[in-house]
């Protein structure tokens, strides 16, 4: 396995202006994934914000929301799965960029997110680019979960933007993100991941 993380750290995101990002994003497909299975989850609020910002740059952006409960539990490659599960698998497989958000549950990312990726064929995902956003109730466990998600991405031969966003639940109030700095970081996550994809395309 090549040392992708060290290679990524040498890239300069500053070299690409917003016009370049916009032009590149329009030529690539993006999927935004909210990895919390809970209804009205803070992770969903975080990733819907990411989705809306990404969608403003590229119409070809899909949103997979695991709190809708439509993704079935994986029980083998020969299972007869519903259309929502098949469509989510198709969207992930066809996307050039994955923007993945997860809560922290017991120092791990969500089992619902792991279940989703059981459907994805690693032989069809090499060279894709991922960005990561993680939400927790407090400032603990972020780097551990970032490492776990990055390892999951590596299994699929996906290169991960090393600059993840770490967000806490107190940054959300009444269904809205209230922290201006974290909004900026989420924008940067999208822009920098698009830039990274353009460099490796």
Coordinates of C-alpha atoms in Angstrom, one line a residue:
X1 CA 0.0 0.0 0.0
X2 CA 1.4 3.4 -0.9
X3 CA 1.8 5.9 1.9
X4 CA -1.2 8.0 0.7
X5 CA -1.4 10.2 3.8
X6 CA 2.1 11.4 3.6
X7 CA 1.6 12.1 -0.1
X8 CA -1.6 14.1 0.5
X9 CA 0.1 16.3 3.1
X10 CA 2.4 17.7 0.4
X11 CA -0.4 19.1 -1.6
X12 CA -1.2 22.8 -1.5
X13 CA -4.9 23.6 -1.4
X14 CA -4.2 27.3 -1.7
X15 CA -3.1 26.9 -5.3
X16 CA -6.7 26.4 -6.5
X17 CA -9.1 29.4 -6.5
X18 CA -12.8 29.1 -6.2
X19 CA -13.4 29.3 -9.9
X20 CA -11.2 26.3 -10.4
X21 CA -13.0 24.4 -7.7
X22 CA -16.4 25.2 -9.3
X23 CA -15.2 24.1 -12.7
X24 CA -13.8 20.8 -11.4
X25 CA -16.8 20.0 -9.2
X26 CA -19.2 20.2 -12.2
X27 CA -17.3 17.4 -13.9
X28 CA -17.5 15.0 -11.0
X29 CA -20.2 13.2 -9.1
X30 CA -20.4 13.6 -5.3
X31 CA -22.2 11.7 -2.6
X32 CA -22.8 13.1 0.9
X33 CA -23.5 10.5 3.6
X34 CA -25.0 11.1 7.0
X35 CA -24.0 8.1 9.0
X36 CA -26.3 8.4 12.0
X37 CA -29.3 6.0 12.2
X38 CA -31.1 8.3 14.7
X39 CA -34.1 10.4 13.8
X40 CA -33.4 14.2 13.8
X41 CA -29.7 13.5 14.6
X42 CA -27.1 16.2 14.9
X43 CA -25.0 14.3 12.4
X44 CA -27.8 14.7 9.9
X45 CA -27.9 18.5 10.5
X46 CA -24.1 18.7 10.0
X47 CA -24.2 16.6 6.8
X48 CA -27.3 18.3 5.3
X49 CA -25.4 21.5 5.7
X50 CA -22.5 19.9 3.8
X51 CA -24.9 18.6 1.2
X52 CA -26.5 22.0 0.6
X53 CA -23.1 23.7 0.2
X54 CA -21.9 21.0 -2.1
X55 CA -25.1 21.0 -4.2
X56 CA -24.6 24.8 -4.7
X57 CA -21.4 24.0 -6.5
X58 CA -22.4 20.8 -8.3
X59 CA -25.9 19.7 -9.1
X60 CA -24.7 16.2 -9.5
X61 CA -24.6 15.6 -5.7
X62 CA -26.6 12.9 -3.9
X63 CA -27.5 12.7 -0.2
X64 CA -27.7 9.4 1.6
X65 CA -29.4 9.8 5.0
X66 CA -29.2 6.7 7.2
X67 CA -31.7 8.1 9.7
X68 CA -34.4 7.4 7.2
X69 CA -34.1 3.7 7.9
X70 CA -34.4 2.6 4.3
X71 CA -31.0 0.8 4.1
X72 CA -31.4 -2.9 4.9
X73 CA -29.1 -4.9 7.1
X74 CA -26.5 -6.7 4.9
X75 CA -26.9 -10.4 4.9
X76 CA -24.7 -11.5 2.0
X77 CA -24.1 -10.7 -1.7
X78 CA -27.0 -12.9 -2.9
X79 CA -29.7 -11.1 -0.8
X80 CA -32.8 -9.6 -2.3
X81 CA -32.5 -5.9 -1.2
X82 CA -35.0 -3.0 -1.5
X83 CA -34.6 -0.3 -4.1
X84 CA -33.4 2.3 -1.6
X85 CA -30.5 0.1 -0.7
X86 CA -29.6 -0.7 -4.3
X87 CA -29.8 3.0 -5.2
X88 CA -27.5 4.0 -2.3
X89 CA -25.0 1.4 -3.4
X90 CA -25.2 2.7 -7.0
X91 CA -24.7 6.3 -5.9
X92 CA -21.7 5.5 -3.8
X93 CA -20.1 3.3 -6.5
X94 CA -20.6 5.9 -9.2
X95 CA -19.5 9.0 -7.2
X96 CA -16.0 10.4 -7.6
X97 CA -16.1 12.1 -4.2
X98 CA -17.5 10.8 -0.9
X99 CA -18.2 13.2 1.9
X100 CA -18.8 11.0 4.9
X101 CA -20.2 12.1 8.3
X102 CA -20.5 10.0 11.4
X103 CA -21.3 10.3 15.1
X104 CA -19.0 8.8 17.7
X105 CA -20.7 5.8 19.4
X106 CA -18.6 4.1 22.2
X107 CA -15.3 5.4 20.6
X108 CA -16.4 4.0 17.2
X109 CA -18.1 5.3 14.1
X110 CA -21.7 4.1 13.6
X111 CA -22.5 0.5 12.8
X112 CA -25.1 1.8 10.3
X113 CA -22.3 3.4 8.3
X114 CA -20.3 0.2 8.4
X115 CA -23.4 -1.7 7.3
X116 CA -23.9 0.7 4.3
X117 CA -20.4 0.0 3.0
X118 CA -20.9 -3.7 3.2
X119 CA -22.8 -3.3 -0.1
X120 CA -20.0 -1.6 -1.9
X121 CA -17.6 -3.5 -4.1
X122 CA -14.0 -2.4 -3.3
X123 CA -12.9 -3.5 -6.8
X124 CA -15.0 -0.6 -8.2
X125 CA -13.9 2.2 -5.9
X126 CA -10.1 2.7 -6.4
X127 CA -9.0 6.3 -6.8
X128 CA -12.1 8.0 -5.4
X129 CA -11.6 10.8 -2.9
X130 CA -13.2 11.1 0.6
X131 CA -13.7 13.9 3.1
X132 CA -14.7 13.2 6.7
X133 CA -16.8 15.1 9.3
X134 CA -17.2 13.7 12.8
X135 CA -19.7 14.7 15.5
X136 CA -19.5 14.0 19.2
X137 CA -21.1 15.2 22.4
X138 CA -17.7 16.4 23.6
X139 CA -14.1 16.9 22.6
X140 CA -13.0 13.3 22.9
X141 CA -12.3 10.4 20.6
X142 CA -12.2 12.4 17.3
X143 CA -8.7 11.3 16.1
X144 CA -9.4 7.7 17.0
X145 CA -12.6 7.6 14.9
X146 CA -11.0 9.6 12.1
X147 CA -8.3 6.8 11.9
X148 CA -11.0 4.1 11.8
X149 CA -12.9 5.8 9.0
X150 CA -9.7 6.4 7.1
X151 CA -8.8 2.8 7.4
X152 CA -12.3 1.9 6.1
X153 CA -11.7 4.2 3.1
X154 CA -8.3 2.6 2.6
X155 CA -9.9 -0.8 2.3
X156 CA -11.9 0.6 -0.7
X157 CA -8.7 2.1 -2.1
X158 CA -10.1 5.5 -1.5
X159 CA -7.8 8.4 -0.8
X160 CA -8.9 10.5 2.2
X161 CA -8.5 14.2 2.8
X162 CA -6.4 14.3 6.0
X163 CA -8.0 17.5 7.2
X164 CA -11.2 16.1 8.8
X165 CA -13.8 18.3 10.5
X166 CA -14.5 17.7 14.2
X167 CA -17.8 19.1 15.5
X168 CA -19.5 18.9 18.9
X169 CA -23.2 18.8 19.6
X170 CA -23.2 22.2 21.4
X171 CA -22.5 23.8 18.0
X172 CA -26.1 23.1 17.0
X173 CA -29.2 24.7 18.3
X174 CA -32.8 24.4 17.2
X175 CA -31.8 22.3 14.2
X176 CA -29.2 24.8 12.9
X177 CA -25.4 25.1 13.1
X178 CA -24.7 28.2 15.2
X179 CA -20.9 28.2 15.2
X180 CA -19.5 30.3 12.3
X181 CA -16.1 28.9 12.5
X182 CA -17.3 25.3 12.1
X183 CA -19.4 26.4 9.1
X184 CA -16.2 27.8 7.5
X185 CA -14.4 24.5 8.3
X186 CA -17.2 22.5 6.6
X187 CA -17.0 24.7 3.5
X188 CA -13.2 24.2 3.5
X189 CA -13.7 20.4 3.8
X190 CA -15.8 20.4 0.6
X191 CA -13.6 22.8 -1.3
X192 CA -10.3 21.1 -0.3
X193 CA -11.7 17.6 -1.1
X194 CA -12.8 18.8 -4.5
X195 CA -9.4 20.3 -5.0
X196 CA -7.7 17.1 -4.0
X197 CA -9.9 15.1 -6.4
X198 CA -8.9 17.5 -9.2
X199 CA -5.2 17.0 -8.5
X200 CA -5.5 13.2 -8.7
X201 CA -8.0 13.0 -11.5

